[in-house]
JSON list of C-alpha atoms and ligand atoms in Angstrom, two decimals:
[
{"chain": "A", "resi": 1, "resn": "MET", "atom": "CA", "xyz": [26.77, 10.87, 12.95]},
{"chain": "A", "resi": 2, "resn": "GLU", "atom": "CA", "xyz": [23.75, 8.53, 12.98]},
{"chain": "A", "resi": 3, "resn": "LYS", "atom": "CA", "xyz": [22.10, 8.18, 16.40]},
{"chain": "A", "resi": 4, "resn": "LYS", "atom": "CA", "xyz": [22.63, 4.74, 17.98]},
{"chain": "A", "resi": 5, "resn": "ASP", "atom": "CA", "xyz": [19.44, 2.70, 18.45]},
{"chain": "A", "resi": 6, "resn": "ASP", "atom": "CA", "xyz": [19.73, 0.70, 21.69]},
{"chain": "A", "resi": 7, "resn": "ASN", "atom": "CA", "xyz": [16.90, -1.60, 20.63]},
{"chain": "A", "resi": 8, "resn": "ILE", "atom": "CA", "xyz": [18.98, -3.00, 17.79]},
{"chain": "A", "resi": 9, "resn": "THR", "atom": "CA", "xyz": [21.39, -5.69, 18.87]},
{"chain": "A", "resi": 10, "resn": "ALA", "atom": "CA", "xyz": [22.47, -8.64, 16.74]},
{"chain": "A", "resi": 11, "resn": "MET", "atom": "CA", "xyz": [19.70, -7.99, 14.23]},
{"chain": "A", "resi": 12, "resn": "CYS", "atom": "CA", "xyz": [19.66, -5.29, 11.61]},
{"chain": "A", "resi": 13, "resn": "LYS", "atom": "CA", "xyz": [16.85, -3.36, 10.03]},
{"chain": "A", "resi": 14, "resn": "PRO", "atom": "CA", "xyz": [15.66, -4.55, 6.62]},
{"chain": "A", "resi": 15, "resn": "ALA", "atom": "CA", "xyz": [15.90, -1.96, 3.92]},
{"chain": "A", "resi": 16, "resn": "ALA", "atom": "CA", "xyz": [13.74, -1.99, 0.82]},
{"chain": "A", "resi": 17, "resn": "GLY", "atom": "CA", "xyz": [15.70, -2.71, -2.30]},
{"chain": "A", "resi": 18, "resn": "GLU", "atom": "CA", "xyz": [18.69, -4.43, -0.72]},
{"chain": "A", "resi": 19, "resn": "ALA", "atom": "CA", "xyz": [18.00, -7.54, -2.82]},
{"chain": "A", "resi": 20, "resn": "GLY", "atom": "CA", "xyz": [17.67, -5.42, -5.96]},
{"chain": "A", "resi": 21, "resn": "ASN", "atom": "CA", "xyz": [14.61, -5.06, -8.13]},
{"chain": "A", "resi": 22, "resn": "THR", "atom": "CA", "xyz": [13.03, -8.45, -7.48]},
{"chain": "A", "resi": 23, "resn": "GLY", "atom": "CA", "xyz": [9.94, -7.71, -9.53]},
{"chain": "A", "resi": 24, "resn": "ASP", "atom": "CA", "xyz": [11.78, -9.20, -12.49]},
{"chain": "A", "resi": 25, "resn": "TRP", "atom": "CA", "xyz": [12.40, -12.67, -11.08]},
{"chain": "A", "resi": 26, "resn": "ARG", "atom": "CA", "xyz": [9.78, -13.16, -8.34]},
{"chain": "A", "resi": 27, "resn": "ASP", "atom": "CA", "xyz": [7.73, -16.37, -8.91]},
{"chain": "A", "resi": 28, "resn": "LEU", "atom": "CA", "xyz": [4.82, -15.61, -6.60]},
{"chain": "A", "resi": 29, "resn": "THR", "atom": "CA", "xyz": [3.13, -12.34, -5.72]},
{"chain": "A", "resi": 30, "resn": "PRO", "atom": "CA", "xyz": [1.39, -11.52, -2.43]},
{"chain": "A", "resi": 31, "resn": "VAL", "atom": "CA", "xyz": [-2.14, -10.20, -2.89]},
{"chain": "A", "resi": 32, "resn": "ILE", "atom": "CA", "xyz": [-3.95, -8.68, 0.08]},
{"chain": "A", "resi": 33, "resn": "ASP", "atom": "CA", "xyz": [-7.68, -9.29, 0.45]},
{"chain": "A", "resi": 34, "resn": "ARG", "atom": "CA", "xyz": [-8.77, -6.05, 2.11]},
{"chain": "A", "resi": 35, "resn": "ALA", "atom": "CA", "xyz": [-12.10, -7.61, 3.07]},
{"chain": "A", "resi": 36, "resn": "LYS", "atom": "CA", "xyz": [-10.11, -9.91, 5.39]},
{"chain": "A", "resi": 37, "resn": "CYS", "atom": "CA", "xyz": [-7.22, -7.66, 6.44]},
{"chain": "A", "resi": 38, "resn": "ILE", "atom": "CA", "xyz": [-7.77, -6.56, 10.04]},
{"chain": "A", "resi": 39, "resn": "VAL", "atom": "CA", "xyz": [-6.38, -3.08, 9.32]},
{"chain": "A", "resi": 40, "resn": "SER", "atom": "CA", "xyz": [-8.88, -2.44, 6.54]},
{"chain": "A", "resi": 41, "resn": "VAL", "atom": "CA", "xyz": [-11.79, -4.08, 8.31]},
{"chain": "A", "resi": 42, "resn": "LYS", "atom": "CA", "xyz": [-11.24, -2.05, 11.51]},
{"chain": "A", "resi": 43, "resn": "ASN", "atom": "CA", "xyz": [-9.82, 1.00, 9.70]},
{"chain": "A", "resi": 44, "resn": "ARG", "atom": "CA", "xyz": [-7.24, 1.23, 12.47]},
{"chain": "A", "resi": 45, "resn": "MET", "atom": "CA", "xyz": [-3.48, 0.94, 12.90]},
{"chain": "A", "resi": 46, "resn": "VAL", "atom": "CA", "xyz": [-3.56, -2.59, 14.29]},
{"chain": "A", "resi": 47, "resn": "CYS", "atom": "CA", "xyz": [-1.92, -5.93, 13.46]},
{"chain": "A", "resi": 48, "resn": "HIS", "atom": "CA", "xyz": [0.66, -5.12, 10.76]},
{"chain": "A", "resi": 49, "resn": "LEU", "atom": "CA", "xyz": [2.36, -8.47, 11.37]},
{"chain": "A", "resi": 50, "resn": "CYS", "atom": "CA", "xyz": [3.06, -8.63, 7.64]},
{"chain": "A", "resi": 51, "resn": "TRP", "atom": "CA", "xyz": [5.08, -5.42, 8.03]},
{"chain": "A", "resi": 52, "resn": "LEU", "atom": "CA", "xyz": [6.84, -6.79, 11.09]},
{"chain": "A", "resi": 53, "resn": "TYR", "atom": "CA", "xyz": [7.91, -10.07, 9.53]},
{"chain": "A", "resi": 54, "resn": "CYS", "atom": "CA", "xyz": [8.69, -9.03, 5.95]},
{"chain": "A", "resi": 55, "resn": "PRO", "atom": "CA", "xyz": [12.46, -9.58, 5.60]},
{"chain": "A", "resi": 56, "resn": "GLU", "atom": "CA", "xyz": [12.70, -7.04, 2.79]},
{"chain": "A", "resi": 57, "resn": "GLY", "atom": "CA", "xyz": [11.00, -4.14, 4.54]},
{"chain": "A", "resi": 58, "resn": "VAL", "atom": "CA", "xyz": [8.66, -3.63, 1.60]},
{"chain": "A", "resi": 59, "resn": "VAL", "atom": "CA", "xyz": [5.34, -3.69, 3.46]},
{"chain": "A", "resi": 60, "resn": "LYS", "atom": "CA", "xyz": [4.01, -0.23, 4.23]},
{"chain": "A", "resi": 61, "resn": "ALA", "atom": "CA", "xyz": [2.25, -0.24, 7.60]},
{"chain": "A", "resi": 62, "resn": "GLY", "atom": "CA", "xyz": [-0.53, 2.15, 6.77]},
{"chain": "A", "resi": 63, "resn": "ILE", "atom": "CA", "xyz": [-4.26, 2.10, 6.17]},
{"chain": "A", "resi": 64, "resn": "PRO", "atom": "CA", "xyz": [-4.58, 0.20, 3.95]},
{"chain": "A", "resi": 65, "resn": "VAL", "atom": "CA", "xyz": [-1.51, -2.02, 4.08]},
{"chain": "A", "resi": 66, "resn": "GLU", "atom": "CA", "xyz": [0.49, -1.81, 0.85]},
{"chain": "A", "resi": 67, "resn": "ILE", "atom": "CA", "xyz": [3.34, -3.88, -0.56]},
{"chain": "A", "resi": 68, "resn": "ASP", "atom": "CA", "xyz": [6.04, -2.42, -2.80]},
{"chain": "A", "resi": 69, "resn": "LEU", "atom": "CA", "xyz": [6.19, -5.20, -5.38]},
{"chain": "A", "resi": 70, "resn": "ARG", "atom": "CA", "xyz": [9.29, -3.72, -7.03]},
{"chain": "A", "resi": 71, "resn": "TYR", "atom": "CA", "xyz": [11.34, -5.17, -4.20]},
{"chain": "A", "resi": 72, "resn": "CYS", "atom": "CA", "xyz": [9.16, -8.04, -2.88]},
{"chain": "A", "resi": 73, "resn": "LYS", "atom": "CA", "xyz": [10.90, -11.38, -3.44]},
{"chain": "A", "resi": 74, "resn": "GLY", "atom": "CA", "xyz": [7.76, -13.49, -3.08]},
{"chain": "A", "resi": 75, "resn": "CYS", "atom": "CA", "xyz": [8.95, -15.47, -0.05]},
{"chain": "A", "resi": 76, "resn": "GLY", "atom": "CA", "xyz": [5.44, -15.76, 1.39]},
{"chain": "A", "resi": 77, "resn": "ILE", "atom": "CA", "xyz": [6.40, -15.02, 5.00]},
{"chain": "A", "resi": 78, "resn": "CYS", "atom": "CA", "xyz": [3.78, -12.28, 5.18]},
{"chain": "A", "resi": 79, "resn": "ALA", "atom": "CA", "xyz": [1.10, -14.76, 4.08]},
{"chain": "A", "resi": 80, "resn": "GLU", "atom": "CA", "xyz": [2.31, -17.33, 6.61]},
{"chain": "A", "resi": 81, "resn": "GLU", "atom": "CA", "xyz": [2.22, -14.83, 9.48]},
{"chain": "A", "resi": 82, "resn": "CYS", "atom": "CA", "xyz": [-1.07, -13.11, 8.64]},
{"chain": "A", "resi": 83, "resn": "PRO", "atom": "CA", "xyz": [-3.54, -14.11, 11.38]},
{"chain": "A", "resi": 84, "resn": "ALA", "atom": "CA", "xyz": [-6.52, -13.36, 9.14]},
{"chain": "A", "resi": 85, "resn": "LYS", "atom": "CA", "xyz": [-5.22, -15.36, 6.16]},
{"chain": "A", "resi": 86, "resn": "ALA", "atom": "CA", "xyz": [-5.72, -12.16, 4.17]},
{"chain": "A", "resi": 87, "resn": "ILE", "atom": "CA", "xyz": [-2.65, -12.58, 1.97]},
{"chain": "A", "resi": 88, "resn": "ALA", "atom": "CA", "xyz": [-2.64, -15.05, -0.89]},
{"chain": "A", "resi": 89, "resn": "MET", "atom": "CA", "xyz": [0.51, -15.94, -2.79]},
{"chain": "A", "resi": 90, "resn": "VAL", "atom": "CA", "xyz": [-0.49, -16.19, -6.43]},
{"chain": "A", "resi": 91, "resn": "THR", "atom": "CA", "xyz": [1.35, -16.56, -9.70]},
{"chain": "A", "resi": 92, "resn": "ASN", "atom": "CA", "xyz": [2.43, -13.35, -11.37]},
{"chain": "A", "resi": 93, "resn": "GLU", "atom": "CA", "xyz": [-0.10, -14.00, -14.16]},
{"chain": "A", "resi": 94, "resn": "GLU", "atom": "CA", "xyz": [-2.93, -14.39, -11.63]},
{"chain": "A", "resi": 95, "resn": "ALA", "atom": "CA", "xyz": [-1.87, -11.19, -9.86]},
{"chain": "A", "resi": 96, "resn": "LYS", "atom": "CA", "xyz": [-2.29, -9.19, -13.08]},
{"chain": "A", "resi": 97, "resn": "ARG", "atom": "CA", "xyz": [-5.92, -10.28, -13.51]},
{"chain": "B", "resi": 101, "resn": "LIG", "atom": "S1", "xyz": [6.32, -12.10, 0.01]},
{"chain": "B", "resi": 101, "resn": "LIG", "atom": "FE1", "xyz": [5.68, -10.83, 1.74]},
{"chain": "B", "resi": 101, "resn": "LIG", "atom": "S2", "xyz": [7.23, -11.15, 3.30]},
{"chain": "B", "resi": 101, "resn": "LIG", "atom": "FE2", "xyz": [8.13, -11.84, 1.36]},
{"chain": "B", "resi": 101, "resn": "LIG", "atom": "S3", "xyz": [9.20, -10.06, 0.54]},
{"chain": "B", "resi": 101, "resn": "LIG", "atom": "FE3", "xyz": [7.15, -10.02, -0.33]},
{"chain": "B", "resi": 101, "resn": "LIG", "atom": "S4", "xyz": [5.96, -8.72, 1.04]},
{"chain": "B", "resi": 101, "resn": "LIG", "atom": "FE4", "xyz": [7.84, -9.31, 2.14]},
{"chain": "B", "resi": 102, "resn": "LIG", "atom": "S1", "xyz": [-0.86, -9.46, 8.78]},
{"chain": "B", "resi": 102, "resn": "LIG", "atom": "FE1", "xyz": [-2.72, -9.75, 7.58]},
{"chain": "B", "resi": 102, "resn": "LIG", "atom": "S2", "xyz": [-4.40, -8.90, 8.80]},
{"chain": "B", "resi": 102, "resn": "LIG", "atom": "FE2", "xyz": [-2.44, -8.14, 9.64]},
{"chain": "B", "resi": 102, "resn": "LIG", "atom": "S3", "xyz": [-2.15, -6.16, 8.60]},
{"chain": "B", "resi": 102, "resn": "LIG", "atom": "FE3", "xyz": [-1.05, -7.70, 7.39]},
{"chain": "B", "resi": 102, "resn": "LIG", "atom": "S4", "xyz": [-2.55, -8.35, 5.80]},
{"chain": "B", "resi": 102, "resn": "LIG", "atom": "FE4", "xyz": [-3.68, -7.28, 7.43]}
]
């Protein structure tokens, strides 16, 4: 039986892939500028607000921060919450350049 987590109340944990493979229909793609990202600049496990706020649980809180675009829906919450303005939401065509 799965251990009960007392820190979880009315909210639930996001799980990558719950919305399906969104890479097919996403309009905008988040692109991280590592020259601005606090984690990359400091080379430390700090900030990670993009990981905290992503509703799809597709941001990997490592060094560097990575986003699993297979399941990102392009909502832009990570870009809104980033204190360093290190995430730009760009068109899928721009992201491929
Ligand atoms: S745009 Fe950002 S917050 Fe939204 S699903 Fe993608 S990684 Fe998560
Ligand atoms: S919120 Fe912005 S500065 Fe913080 S880890 Fe994410 S990309 Fe880096």
